[in-house]
């Protein structure tokens, strides 16, 4: 302020003096308002971080990575299950024609139990359950219908035919597995 007064006294009265007074007045206003402006001078990012605590970048990245890994493992499990299902279908297709032509049996149902987890590389067979049904060459043959009144159901024969061991050997050879893991159920029509 003292400097402004000295400059004002030194300068002669002219149009230049009016401009100097204007500039000095603006400087004085800024000097007086500086404490008020410093109160309003706030770092916005710092205030937001104080109000809303955000997770660090590493924790957000780790959450994203964990989510991606979980989705990846789910996809791998689905793919492994699909591959195993396709293997079972191929096993059926390998023996289907020859089983029907040679032994007059058809695979009605087949379940495979795996010894290892589905996503592991080694898929070792633990048990193969095969349900065979006899096929007749007479597809147009009409069987006699028996009507029984009462609660008891007719007994079905689950006894294996004479060539059961031969069929089991055939299946084991075709599939490249041991006979002990193949379990055959017989369904008679």
Short mmCIF file of N, CA and C in Angstrom, two decimals:
data_model
loop_
_atom_site.label_atom_id
_atom_site.label_comp_id
_atom_site.label_asym_id
_atom_site.label_seq_id
_atom_site.Cartn_x
_atom_site.Cartn_y
_atom_site.Cartn_z
N UNK A 1 0.81 -1.18 0.00
CA UNK A 1 0.00 0.00 0.00
C UNK A 1 0.86 1.25 0.00
N UNK A 2 1.91 1.14 0.70
CA UNK A 2 2.84 2.28 0.74
C UNK A 2 3.42 2.50 -0.64
N UNK A 3 3.75 1.41 -1.31
CA UNK A 3 4.31 1.51 -2.66
C UNK A 3 3.31 2.19 -3.59
N UNK A 4 2.07 1.89 -3.47
CA UNK A 4 1.04 2.50 -4.32
C UNK A 4 0.94 3.99 -4.07
N UNK A 5 1.07 4.40 -2.81
CA UNK A 5 1.01 5.84 -2.50
C UNK A 5 2.23 6.57 -3.04
N UNK A 6 3.40 5.94 -2.96
CA UNK A 6 4.63 6.58 -3.46
C UNK A 6 4.54 6.74 -4.97
N UNK A 7 4.10 5.73 -5.67
CA UNK A 7 3.97 5.81 -7.13
C UNK A 7 2.97 6.88 -7.50
N UNK A 8 1.92 7.01 -6.73
CA UNK A 8 0.90 8.01 -6.99
C UNK A 8 1.45 9.43 -6.82
N UNK A 9 2.30 9.64 -5.87
CA UNK A 9 2.87 10.96 -5.64
C UNK A 9 3.94 11.31 -6.66
N UNK A 10 4.68 10.35 -7.11
CA UNK A 10 5.79 10.60 -8.03
C UNK A 10 5.28 10.93 -9.43
N UNK A 11 4.27 10.29 -9.88
CA UNK A 11 3.79 10.48 -11.25
C UNK A 11 3.11 11.84 -11.40
N UNK A 12 3.38 12.52 -12.52
CA UNK A 12 2.71 13.79 -12.77
C UNK A 12 1.24 13.56 -13.10
N UNK A 13 0.45 14.54 -12.98
CA UNK A 13 -0.97 14.38 -13.27
C UNK A 13 -1.18 14.37 -14.77
N UNK A 14 -1.54 13.26 -15.24
CA UNK A 14 -1.81 13.08 -16.66
C UNK A 14 -2.72 11.87 -16.81
N UNK A 15 -2.95 11.50 -18.06
CA UNK A 15 -3.80 10.33 -18.31
C UNK A 15 -3.11 9.05 -17.85
N UNK A 16 -1.79 9.06 -17.82
CA UNK A 16 -1.05 7.89 -17.37
C UNK A 16 -1.31 7.65 -15.89
N UNK A 17 -1.47 8.74 -15.12
CA UNK A 17 -1.71 8.63 -13.70
C UNK A 17 -3.05 7.93 -13.44
N UNK A 18 -4.04 8.15 -14.27
CA UNK A 18 -5.34 7.50 -14.10
C UNK A 18 -5.22 5.98 -14.28
N UNK A 19 -4.46 5.56 -15.28
CA UNK A 19 -4.26 4.11 -15.51
C UNK A 19 -3.49 3.48 -14.37
N UNK A 20 -2.49 4.20 -13.85
CA UNK A 20 -1.70 3.68 -12.73
C UNK A 20 -2.60 3.53 -11.52
N UNK A 21 -3.48 4.49 -11.26
CA UNK A 21 -4.40 4.41 -10.13
C UNK A 21 -5.35 3.21 -10.28
N UNK A 22 -5.79 2.95 -11.49
CA UNK A 22 -6.68 1.81 -11.75
C UNK A 22 -5.96 0.50 -11.44
N UNK A 23 -4.73 0.35 -11.94
CA UNK A 23 -3.96 -0.88 -11.72
C UNK A 23 -3.64 -1.04 -10.25
N UNK A 24 -3.23 0.04 -9.58
CA UNK A 24 -2.90 -0.03 -8.16
C UNK A 24 -4.14 -0.38 -7.35
N UNK A 25 -5.28 0.14 -7.72
CA UNK A 25 -6.53 -0.17 -7.04
C UNK A 25 -6.90 -1.64 -7.17
N UNK A 26 -6.71 -2.17 -8.37
CA UNK A 26 -6.99 -3.61 -8.58
C UNK A 26 -6.04 -4.47 -7.75
N UNK A 27 -4.77 -4.07 -7.68
CA UNK A 27 -3.81 -4.81 -6.86
C UNK A 27 -4.20 -4.76 -5.39
N UNK A 28 -4.65 -3.60 -4.94
CA UNK A 28 -5.08 -3.48 -3.54
C UNK A 28 -6.30 -4.37 -3.26
N UNK A 29 -7.22 -4.39 -4.19
CA UNK A 29 -8.40 -5.26 -4.02
C UNK A 29 -7.97 -6.72 -3.93
N UNK A 30 -7.04 -7.16 -4.79
CA UNK A 30 -6.56 -8.54 -4.75
C UNK A 30 -5.85 -8.85 -3.44
N UNK A 31 -5.07 -7.90 -2.92
CA UNK A 31 -4.36 -8.12 -1.66
C UNK A 31 -5.36 -8.25 -0.52
N UNK A 32 -6.39 -7.46 -0.53
CA UNK A 32 -7.40 -7.51 0.54
C UNK A 32 -8.22 -8.80 0.44
N UNK A 33 -8.53 -9.23 -0.78
CA UNK A 33 -9.38 -10.43 -0.97
C UNK A 33 -8.60 -11.74 -0.92
N UNK A 34 -7.29 -11.71 -0.88
CA UNK A 34 -6.49 -12.94 -0.91
C UNK A 34 -6.83 -13.89 0.24
N UNK A 35 -7.00 -13.47 1.49
CA UNK A 35 -7.38 -14.42 2.54
C UNK A 35 -8.73 -15.08 2.27
N UNK A 36 -9.67 -14.33 1.71
CA UNK A 36 -10.97 -14.93 1.39
C UNK A 36 -10.86 -15.95 0.24
N UNK A 37 -10.04 -15.64 -0.75
CA UNK A 37 -9.86 -16.56 -1.88
C UNK A 37 -9.13 -17.83 -1.45
N UNK A 38 -8.22 -17.73 -0.51
CA UNK A 38 -7.50 -18.93 -0.06
C UNK A 38 -8.44 -19.89 0.67
N UNK A 39 -9.49 -19.37 1.30
CA UNK A 39 -10.48 -20.24 1.95
C UNK A 39 -11.23 -21.05 0.90
N UNK A 40 -11.55 -20.43 -0.22
CA UNK A 40 -12.30 -21.12 -1.27
C UNK A 40 -11.43 -21.92 -2.22
N UNK A 41 -10.13 -21.79 -2.11
CA UNK A 41 -9.22 -22.55 -2.96
C UNK A 41 -9.07 -23.95 -2.38
N UNK A 42 -9.82 -24.91 -2.91
CA UNK A 42 -9.86 -26.27 -2.39
C UNK A 42 -9.52 -27.25 -3.51
N UNK A 43 -8.75 -28.26 -3.17
CA UNK A 43 -8.44 -29.32 -4.12
C UNK A 43 -9.65 -30.27 -4.17
N UNK A 44 -10.32 -30.30 -5.29
CA UNK A 44 -11.56 -31.07 -5.44
C UNK A 44 -11.29 -32.57 -5.29
N UNK A 45 -10.21 -33.06 -5.88
CA UNK A 45 -9.89 -34.49 -5.80
C UNK A 45 -9.65 -34.92 -4.36
N UNK A 46 -8.98 -34.05 -3.61
CA UNK A 46 -8.70 -34.36 -2.22
C UNK A 46 -9.99 -34.42 -1.41
N UNK A 47 -10.91 -33.51 -1.67
CA UNK A 47 -12.19 -33.52 -0.95
C UNK A 47 -13.02 -34.75 -1.29
N UNK A 48 -13.05 -35.12 -2.54
CA UNK A 48 -13.81 -36.31 -2.96
C UNK A 48 -13.23 -37.55 -2.30
N UNK A 49 -11.91 -37.66 -2.24
CA UNK A 49 -11.28 -38.81 -1.60
C UNK A 49 -11.59 -38.86 -0.11
N UNK A 50 -11.71 -37.70 0.52
CA UNK A 50 -12.04 -37.67 1.94
C UNK A 50 -13.50 -38.05 2.18
N UNK A 51 -14.38 -37.58 1.33
CA UNK A 51 -15.81 -37.86 1.51
C UNK A 51 -16.14 -39.30 1.16
N UNK A 52 -15.68 -39.75 0.00
CA UNK A 52 -15.96 -41.10 -0.46
C UNK A 52 -14.65 -41.88 -0.48
N UNK A 53 -14.45 -42.74 0.52
CA UNK A 53 -13.20 -43.52 0.50
C UNK A 53 -13.26 -44.55 -0.62
N UNK A 54 -12.35 -44.47 -1.53
CA UNK A 54 -12.31 -45.40 -2.65
C UNK A 54 -11.30 -46.49 -2.38
N UNK A 55 -11.57 -47.63 -3.00
CA UNK A 55 -10.62 -48.74 -2.88
C UNK A 55 -9.38 -48.41 -3.68
N UNK A 56 -8.31 -48.97 -3.22
CA UNK A 56 -7.08 -48.75 -3.97
C UNK A 56 -7.16 -49.49 -5.30
N UNK A 57 -6.35 -49.09 -6.24
CA UNK A 57 -6.38 -49.68 -7.57
C UNK A 57 -6.07 -51.17 -7.53
N UNK A 58 -5.19 -51.58 -6.64
CA UNK A 58 -4.81 -52.99 -6.60
C UNK A 58 -5.97 -53.87 -6.14
N UNK A 59 -6.78 -53.39 -5.19
CA UNK A 59 -7.90 -54.22 -4.74
C UNK A 59 -8.98 -54.32 -5.82
N UNK A 60 -9.21 -53.26 -6.55
CA UNK A 60 -10.19 -53.30 -7.65
C UNK A 60 -9.70 -54.25 -8.73
N UNK A 61 -8.42 -54.16 -9.05
CA UNK A 61 -7.86 -55.05 -10.07
C UNK A 61 -7.93 -56.50 -9.61
N UNK A 62 -7.66 -56.75 -8.33
CA UNK A 62 -7.71 -58.13 -7.85
C UNK A 62 -9.14 -58.67 -7.88
N UNK A 63 -10.13 -57.82 -7.58
CA UNK A 63 -11.52 -58.26 -7.66
C UNK A 63 -11.89 -58.60 -9.10
N UNK A 64 -11.47 -57.77 -10.02
CA UNK A 64 -11.76 -58.03 -11.44
C UNK A 64 -11.08 -59.32 -11.88
N UNK A 65 -9.84 -59.50 -11.46
CA UNK A 65 -9.09 -60.70 -11.84
C UNK A 65 -9.73 -61.95 -11.23
N UNK A 66 -10.18 -61.86 -9.98
CA UNK A 66 -10.85 -63.00 -9.35
C UNK A 66 -12.15 -63.35 -10.09
N UNK A 67 -12.90 -62.33 -10.48
CA UNK A 67 -14.12 -62.58 -11.24
C UNK A 67 -13.85 -63.24 -12.58
N UNK A 68 -12.80 -62.77 -13.25
CA UNK A 68 -12.44 -63.36 -14.54
C UNK A 68 -11.97 -64.80 -14.36
N UNK A 69 -11.19 -65.07 -13.31
CA UNK A 69 -10.72 -66.43 -13.06
C UNK A 69 -11.89 -67.36 -12.75
N UNK A 70 -12.87 -66.86 -12.01
CA UNK A 70 -14.04 -67.67 -11.69
C UNK A 70 -14.83 -68.00 -12.95
N UNK A 71 -15.03 -67.01 -13.81
CA UNK A 71 -15.74 -67.26 -15.07
C UNK A 71 -14.95 -68.23 -15.94
N UNK A 72 -13.63 -68.08 -15.94
CA UNK A 72 -12.79 -68.97 -16.74
C UNK A 72 -12.92 -70.40 -16.25
N UNK A 73 -12.90 -70.60 -14.92
CA UNK A 73 -13.02 -71.96 -14.40
C UNK A 73 -14.40 -72.55 -14.69
N UNK A 74 -15.45 -71.72 -14.63
CA UNK A 74 -16.79 -72.20 -14.96
C UNK A 74 -16.87 -72.63 -16.42
N UNK A 75 -16.27 -71.85 -17.30
CA UNK A 75 -16.26 -72.19 -18.72
C UNK A 75 -15.48 -73.48 -18.95
N UNK A 76 -14.35 -73.64 -18.25
CA UNK A 76 -13.56 -74.86 -18.40
C UNK A 76 -14.34 -76.07 -17.92
N UNK A 77 -15.09 -75.93 -16.82
CA UNK A 77 -15.90 -77.04 -16.33
C UNK A 77 -16.99 -77.41 -17.32
N UNK A 78 -17.62 -76.41 -17.91
CA UNK A 78 -18.67 -76.68 -18.90
C UNK A 78 -18.08 -77.38 -20.12
N UNK A 79 -16.91 -76.91 -20.56
CA UNK A 79 -16.27 -77.53 -21.72
C UNK A 79 -15.85 -78.96 -21.40
N UNK A 80 -15.32 -79.19 -20.20
CA UNK A 80 -14.90 -80.54 -19.81
C UNK A 80 -16.10 -81.47 -19.75
N UNK A 81 -17.21 -80.99 -19.19
CA UNK A 81 -18.42 -81.82 -19.13
C UNK A 81 -18.92 -82.14 -20.53
N UNK A 82 -18.85 -81.17 -21.43
CA UNK A 82 -19.27 -81.40 -22.81
C UNK A 82 -18.38 -82.43 -23.49
N UNK A 83 -17.08 -82.32 -23.27
CA UNK A 83 -16.14 -83.28 -23.87
C UNK A 83 -16.41 -84.68 -23.35
N UNK A 84 -16.64 -84.82 -22.05
CA UNK A 84 -16.92 -86.13 -21.48
C UNK A 84 -18.24 -86.70 -22.01
N UNK A 85 -19.22 -85.83 -22.18
CA UNK A 85 -20.50 -86.26 -22.74
C UNK A 85 -20.32 -86.75 -24.18
N UNK A 86 -19.52 -86.03 -24.94
CA UNK A 86 -19.24 -86.44 -26.32
C UNK A 86 -18.48 -87.77 -26.35
N UNK A 87 -17.60 -87.98 -25.38
CA UNK A 87 -16.88 -89.26 -25.32
C UNK A 87 -17.85 -90.41 -25.10
N UNK A 88 -18.83 -90.21 -24.24
CA UNK A 88 -19.83 -91.25 -23.98
C UNK A 88 -20.63 -91.54 -25.24
N UNK A 89 -21.01 -90.50 -25.97
CA UNK A 89 -21.76 -90.68 -27.22
C UNK A 89 -20.91 -91.44 -28.23
N UNK A 90 -19.64 -91.10 -28.32
CA UNK A 90 -18.76 -91.81 -29.25
C UNK A 90 -18.58 -93.27 -28.84
N UNK A 91 -18.50 -93.52 -27.52
CA UNK A 91 -18.39 -94.90 -27.05
C UNK A 91 -19.62 -95.69 -27.49
N UNK A 92 -20.79 -95.09 -27.39
CA UNK A 92 -22.02 -95.75 -27.83
C UNK A 92 -21.99 -96.02 -29.32
N UNK A 93 -21.57 -95.01 -30.09
CA UNK A 93 -21.56 -95.14 -31.55
C UNK A 93 -20.57 -96.19 -32.03
N UNK A 94 -19.47 -96.37 -31.30
CA UNK A 94 -18.46 -97.35 -31.70
C UNK A 94 -19.03 -98.76 -31.72
N UNK A 95 -19.82 -99.11 -30.71
CA UNK A 95 -20.29 -100.49 -30.57
C UNK A 95 -21.72 -100.71 -31.05
N UNK A 96 -22.42 -99.65 -31.34
CA UNK A 96 -23.86 -99.74 -31.63
C UNK A 96 -24.19 -100.72 -32.76
N UNK A 97 -23.56 -100.54 -33.90
CA UNK A 97 -23.92 -101.34 -35.07
C UNK A 97 -23.54 -102.81 -34.90
N UNK A 98 -22.31 -103.05 -34.45
CA UNK A 98 -21.86 -104.44 -34.32
C UNK A 98 -22.60 -105.17 -33.20
N UNK A 99 -22.93 -104.45 -32.14
CA UNK A 99 -23.68 -105.05 -31.03
C UNK A 99 -25.06 -105.49 -31.50
N UNK A 100 -25.67 -104.69 -32.36
CA UNK A 100 -26.99 -105.03 -32.86
C UNK A 100 -26.92 -106.18 -33.87
N UNK A 101 -25.92 -106.15 -34.75
CA UNK A 101 -25.82 -107.19 -35.78
C UNK A 101 -25.39 -108.53 -35.20
N UNK A 102 -24.43 -108.52 -34.29
CA UNK A 102 -23.88 -109.76 -33.77
C UNK A 102 -24.71 -110.36 -32.65
N UNK A 103 -25.12 -109.52 -31.70
CA UNK A 103 -25.77 -110.04 -30.50
C UNK A 103 -27.26 -109.70 -30.39
N UNK A 104 -27.79 -108.93 -31.32
CA UNK A 104 -29.19 -108.50 -31.30
C UNK A 104 -29.56 -107.74 -30.03
N UNK A 105 -28.66 -106.88 -29.62
CA UNK A 105 -28.92 -106.00 -28.47
C UNK A 105 -28.63 -104.56 -28.87
N UNK A 106 -29.30 -103.68 -28.19
CA UNK A 106 -29.14 -102.25 -28.45
C UNK A 106 -28.95 -101.55 -27.10
N UNK A 107 -28.09 -100.54 -27.09
CA UNK A 107 -27.86 -99.77 -25.86
C UNK A 107 -29.03 -98.82 -25.67
N UNK A 108 -29.75 -99.00 -24.58
CA UNK A 108 -30.86 -98.10 -24.28
C UNK A 108 -30.42 -96.94 -23.40
N UNK A 109 -29.54 -97.23 -22.46
CA UNK A 109 -29.06 -96.19 -21.55
C UNK A 109 -27.62 -96.50 -21.18
N UNK A 110 -26.84 -95.43 -21.01
CA UNK A 110 -25.44 -95.62 -20.65
C UNK A 110 -25.01 -94.49 -19.73
N UNK A 111 -24.46 -94.86 -18.59
CA UNK A 111 -23.95 -93.88 -17.64
C UNK A 111 -22.49 -94.20 -17.37
N UNK A 112 -21.68 -93.15 -17.33
CA UNK A 112 -20.25 -93.33 -17.09
C UNK A 112 -19.86 -92.53 -15.86
N UNK A 113 -19.17 -93.19 -14.93
CA UNK A 113 -18.64 -92.51 -13.74
C UNK A 113 -17.14 -92.35 -13.94
N UNK A 114 -16.67 -91.12 -13.71
CA UNK A 114 -15.25 -90.81 -13.90
C UNK A 114 -14.56 -90.78 -12.54
N UNK A 115 -13.35 -91.33 -12.48
CA UNK A 115 -12.60 -91.38 -11.23
C UNK A 115 -12.02 -90.03 -10.87
N UNK A 116 -11.71 -89.21 -11.86
CA UNK A 116 -11.07 -87.93 -11.60
C UNK A 116 -12.06 -86.80 -11.78
N UNK A 117 -11.65 -85.61 -11.36
CA UNK A 117 -12.48 -84.41 -11.49
C UNK A 117 -12.65 -84.09 -12.98
N UNK A 118 -13.81 -83.63 -13.40
CA UNK A 118 -14.06 -83.39 -14.83
C UNK A 118 -13.09 -82.42 -15.50
N UNK A 119 -12.49 -81.48 -14.74
CA UNK A 119 -11.60 -80.51 -15.38
C UNK A 119 -10.17 -80.99 -15.47
N UNK A 120 -9.86 -82.13 -14.86
CA UNK A 120 -8.47 -82.60 -14.92
C UNK A 120 -8.17 -83.18 -16.29
N UNK A 121 -6.90 -83.25 -16.60
CA UNK A 121 -6.50 -83.71 -17.93
C UNK A 121 -6.73 -85.21 -18.10
N UNK A 122 -6.52 -85.98 -17.04
CA UNK A 122 -6.68 -87.43 -17.13
C UNK A 122 -8.11 -87.80 -16.74
N UNK A 123 -8.84 -88.31 -17.67
CA UNK A 123 -10.22 -88.73 -17.40
C UNK A 123 -10.24 -90.25 -17.33
N UNK A 124 -10.11 -90.77 -16.13
CA UNK A 124 -10.05 -92.20 -15.95
C UNK A 124 -11.44 -92.72 -15.62
N UNK A 125 -11.83 -93.78 -16.33
CA UNK A 125 -13.15 -94.36 -16.12
C UNK A 125 -13.16 -95.17 -14.83
N UNK A 126 -14.19 -94.98 -14.03
CA UNK A 126 -14.34 -95.74 -12.80
C UNK A 126 -15.37 -96.85 -12.97
N UNK A 127 -16.46 -96.52 -13.66
CA UNK A 127 -17.55 -97.48 -13.82
C UNK A 127 -18.36 -97.10 -15.06
N UNK A 128 -18.78 -98.12 -15.80
CA UNK A 128 -19.65 -97.91 -16.96
C UNK A 128 -20.90 -98.75 -16.74
N UNK A 129 -22.04 -98.08 -16.64
CA UNK A 129 -23.32 -98.77 -16.49
C UNK A 129 -24.03 -98.74 -17.83
N UNK A 130 -24.28 -99.92 -18.36
CA UNK A 130 -24.92 -100.03 -19.67
C UNK A 130 -26.22 -100.80 -19.51
N UNK A 131 -27.29 -100.26 -20.06
CA UNK A 131 -28.56 -100.98 -20.07
C UNK A 131 -28.82 -101.41 -21.50
N UNK A 132 -28.91 -102.72 -21.68
CA UNK A 132 -29.13 -103.28 -23.01
C UNK A 132 -30.56 -103.78 -23.13
N UNK A 133 -31.10 -103.65 -24.32
CA UNK A 133 -32.43 -104.15 -24.60
C UNK A 133 -32.33 -105.00 -25.86
N UNK A 134 -33.04 -106.11 -25.85
CA UNK A 134 -33.02 -107.02 -27.00
C UNK A 134 -33.76 -106.38 -28.16
N UNK A 135 -33.19 -106.52 -29.35
CA UNK A 135 -33.84 -105.99 -30.55
C UNK A 135 -34.39 -107.15 -31.36
N UNK A 136 -35.57 -106.95 -31.88
CA UNK A 136 -36.19 -107.96 -32.73
C UNK A 136 -36.15 -107.48 -34.16
N UNK A 137 -36.02 -108.43 -35.05
CA UNK A 137 -36.02 -108.08 -36.47
C UNK A 137 -37.43 -107.73 -36.95
N UNK A 138 -38.42 -108.24 -36.27
CA UNK A 138 -39.80 -107.97 -36.66
C UNK A 138 -40.24 -106.67 -35.98
N UNK A 139 -40.04 -105.57 -36.67
CA UNK A 139 -40.39 -104.28 -36.07
C UNK A 139 -41.90 -104.04 -36.10
N UNK A 140 -42.62 -104.73 -36.99
CA UNK A 140 -44.06 -104.52 -37.10
C UNK A 140 -44.84 -105.51 -36.25
N UNK A 141 -44.16 -106.34 -35.50
CA UNK A 141 -44.80 -107.36 -34.69
C UNK A 141 -45.55 -106.69 -33.53
N UNK A 142 -46.81 -107.08 -33.35
CA UNK A 142 -47.62 -106.55 -32.26
C UNK A 142 -47.67 -107.58 -31.16
N UNK A 143 -47.29 -107.15 -29.97
CA UNK A 143 -47.28 -108.08 -28.85
C UNK A 143 -48.63 -108.09 -28.15
N UNK A 144 -48.91 -109.19 -27.50
CA UNK A 144 -50.15 -109.35 -26.78
C UNK A 144 -50.15 -108.45 -25.54
N UNK A 145 -51.29 -107.80 -25.30
CA UNK A 145 -51.41 -106.90 -24.16
C UNK A 145 -52.10 -107.63 -23.02
N UNK A 146 -51.49 -107.57 -21.84
CA UNK A 146 -52.07 -108.20 -20.65
C UNK A 146 -52.56 -107.10 -19.72
N UNK A 147 -53.82 -107.19 -19.31
CA UNK A 147 -54.39 -106.22 -18.39
C UNK A 147 -54.57 -106.91 -17.05
N UNK A 148 -54.02 -106.29 -16.03
CA UNK A 148 -54.10 -106.88 -14.70
C UNK A 148 -54.71 -105.85 -13.76
N UNK A 149 -55.70 -106.27 -13.03
CA UNK A 149 -56.36 -105.38 -12.09
C UNK A 149 -55.79 -105.68 -10.71
N UNK A 150 -55.32 -104.66 -10.05
CA UNK A 150 -54.74 -104.84 -8.73
C UNK A 150 -53.50 -103.98 -8.57
N UNK A 151 -52.89 -104.10 -7.40
CA UNK A 151 -51.74 -103.25 -7.10
C UNK A 151 -50.41 -103.84 -7.54
N UNK A 152 -50.35 -105.12 -7.71
CA UNK A 152 -49.05 -105.73 -8.03
C UNK A 152 -48.71 -105.53 -9.50
N UNK A 153 -47.44 -105.27 -9.74
CA UNK A 153 -46.96 -105.09 -11.11
C UNK A 153 -46.37 -106.41 -11.60
N UNK A 154 -46.39 -106.65 -12.87
CA UNK A 154 -45.81 -107.89 -13.39
C UNK A 154 -44.30 -107.89 -13.15
N UNK A 155 -43.78 -109.05 -12.87
CA UNK A 155 -42.35 -109.21 -12.61
C UNK A 155 -41.59 -109.22 -13.93
N UNK A 156 -40.50 -108.45 -13.98
CA UNK A 156 -39.67 -108.46 -15.18
C UNK A 156 -38.43 -109.26 -14.90
N UNK A 157 -37.94 -109.90 -15.90
CA UNK A 157 -36.76 -110.74 -15.75
C UNK A 157 -35.51 -109.89 -15.92
N UNK A 158 -34.66 -109.90 -14.93
CA UNK A 158 -33.40 -109.16 -15.00
C UNK A 158 -32.23 -110.12 -15.16
N UNK A 159 -32.50 -111.36 -15.47
CA UNK A 159 -31.42 -112.34 -15.60
C UNK A 159 -30.67 -112.12 -16.91
N UNK A 160 -29.35 -112.21 -16.86
CA UNK A 160 -28.57 -112.00 -18.07
C UNK A 160 -28.70 -113.17 -19.04
N UNK A 161 -28.60 -112.91 -20.31
CA UNK A 161 -28.66 -113.99 -21.30
C UNK A 161 -27.37 -114.82 -21.26
N UNK A 162 -27.35 -115.88 -22.05
CA UNK A 162 -26.20 -116.80 -22.06
C UNK A 162 -24.93 -116.14 -22.55
N UNK A 163 -25.04 -115.21 -23.47
CA UNK A 163 -23.84 -114.58 -24.03
C UNK A 163 -23.46 -113.27 -23.32
N UNK A 164 -23.81 -113.14 -22.04
CA UNK A 164 -23.54 -111.91 -21.29
C UNK A 164 -22.04 -111.65 -21.16
N UNK A 165 -21.27 -112.69 -20.83
CA UNK A 165 -19.82 -112.50 -20.70
C UNK A 165 -19.18 -112.16 -22.04
N UNK A 166 -19.70 -112.75 -23.09
CA UNK A 166 -19.18 -112.46 -24.42
C UNK A 166 -19.45 -111.00 -24.81
N UNK A 167 -20.63 -110.51 -24.47
CA UNK A 167 -20.97 -109.11 -24.75
C UNK A 167 -20.08 -108.19 -23.91
N UNK A 168 -19.86 -108.56 -22.67
CA UNK A 168 -19.00 -107.75 -21.80
C UNK A 168 -17.57 -107.70 -22.34
N UNK A 169 -17.07 -108.85 -22.81
CA UNK A 169 -15.74 -108.90 -23.43
C UNK A 169 -15.69 -108.00 -24.67
N UNK A 170 -16.73 -108.09 -25.48
CA UNK A 170 -16.80 -107.28 -26.70
C UNK A 170 -16.74 -105.79 -26.37
N UNK A 171 -17.56 -105.36 -25.41
CA UNK A 171 -17.58 -103.94 -25.02
C UNK A 171 -16.24 -103.50 -24.46
N UNK A 172 -15.62 -104.34 -23.63
CA UNK A 172 -14.32 -103.99 -23.04
C UNK A 172 -13.26 -103.86 -24.13
N UNK A 173 -13.28 -104.76 -25.11
CA UNK A 173 -12.30 -104.68 -26.20
C UNK A 173 -12.51 -103.43 -27.05
N UNK A 174 -13.75 -103.15 -27.39
CA UNK A 174 -14.04 -101.99 -28.25
C UNK A 174 -13.71 -100.67 -27.57
N UNK A 175 -13.98 -100.58 -26.28
CA UNK A 175 -13.75 -99.33 -25.55
C UNK A 175 -12.35 -99.23 -24.96
N UNK A 176 -11.62 -100.34 -24.96
CA UNK A 176 -10.26 -100.32 -24.41
C UNK A 176 -10.23 -100.16 -22.91
N UNK A 177 -11.16 -100.80 -22.23
CA UNK A 177 -11.22 -100.72 -20.76
C UNK A 177 -11.23 -102.13 -20.19
N UNK A 178 -11.11 -102.22 -18.87
CA UNK A 178 -11.15 -103.52 -18.21
C UNK A 178 -12.60 -103.96 -18.04
N UNK A 179 -12.80 -105.27 -18.04
CA UNK A 179 -14.15 -105.82 -17.91
C UNK A 179 -14.80 -105.49 -16.57
N UNK A 180 -13.97 -105.35 -15.54
CA UNK A 180 -14.50 -105.16 -14.19
C UNK A 180 -15.29 -103.87 -14.03
N UNK A 181 -15.00 -102.87 -14.84
CA UNK A 181 -15.70 -101.60 -14.67
C UNK A 181 -16.99 -101.53 -15.48
N UNK A 182 -17.24 -102.52 -16.31
CA UNK A 182 -18.47 -102.55 -17.11
C UNK A 182 -19.54 -103.33 -16.35
N UNK A 183 -20.68 -102.68 -16.14
CA UNK A 183 -21.82 -103.32 -15.47
C UNK A 183 -23.01 -103.23 -16.41
N UNK A 184 -23.53 -104.41 -16.76
CA UNK A 184 -24.62 -104.48 -17.74
C UNK A 184 -25.92 -104.81 -17.03
N UNK A 185 -26.96 -104.05 -17.36
CA UNK A 185 -28.32 -104.34 -16.91
C UNK A 185 -29.11 -104.76 -18.15
N UNK A 186 -29.99 -105.69 -17.96
CA UNK A 186 -30.76 -106.21 -19.09
C UNK A 186 -32.21 -105.77 -18.96
N UNK A 187 -32.74 -105.28 -20.03
CA UNK A 187 -34.15 -104.89 -20.06
C UNK A 187 -34.82 -105.70 -21.15
N UNK A 188 -35.88 -106.35 -20.76
CA UNK A 188 -36.61 -107.16 -21.73
C UNK A 188 -37.91 -106.45 -22.06
N UNK A 189 -38.24 -106.46 -23.33
CA UNK A 189 -39.47 -105.79 -23.76
C UNK A 189 -40.60 -106.76 -23.82
#
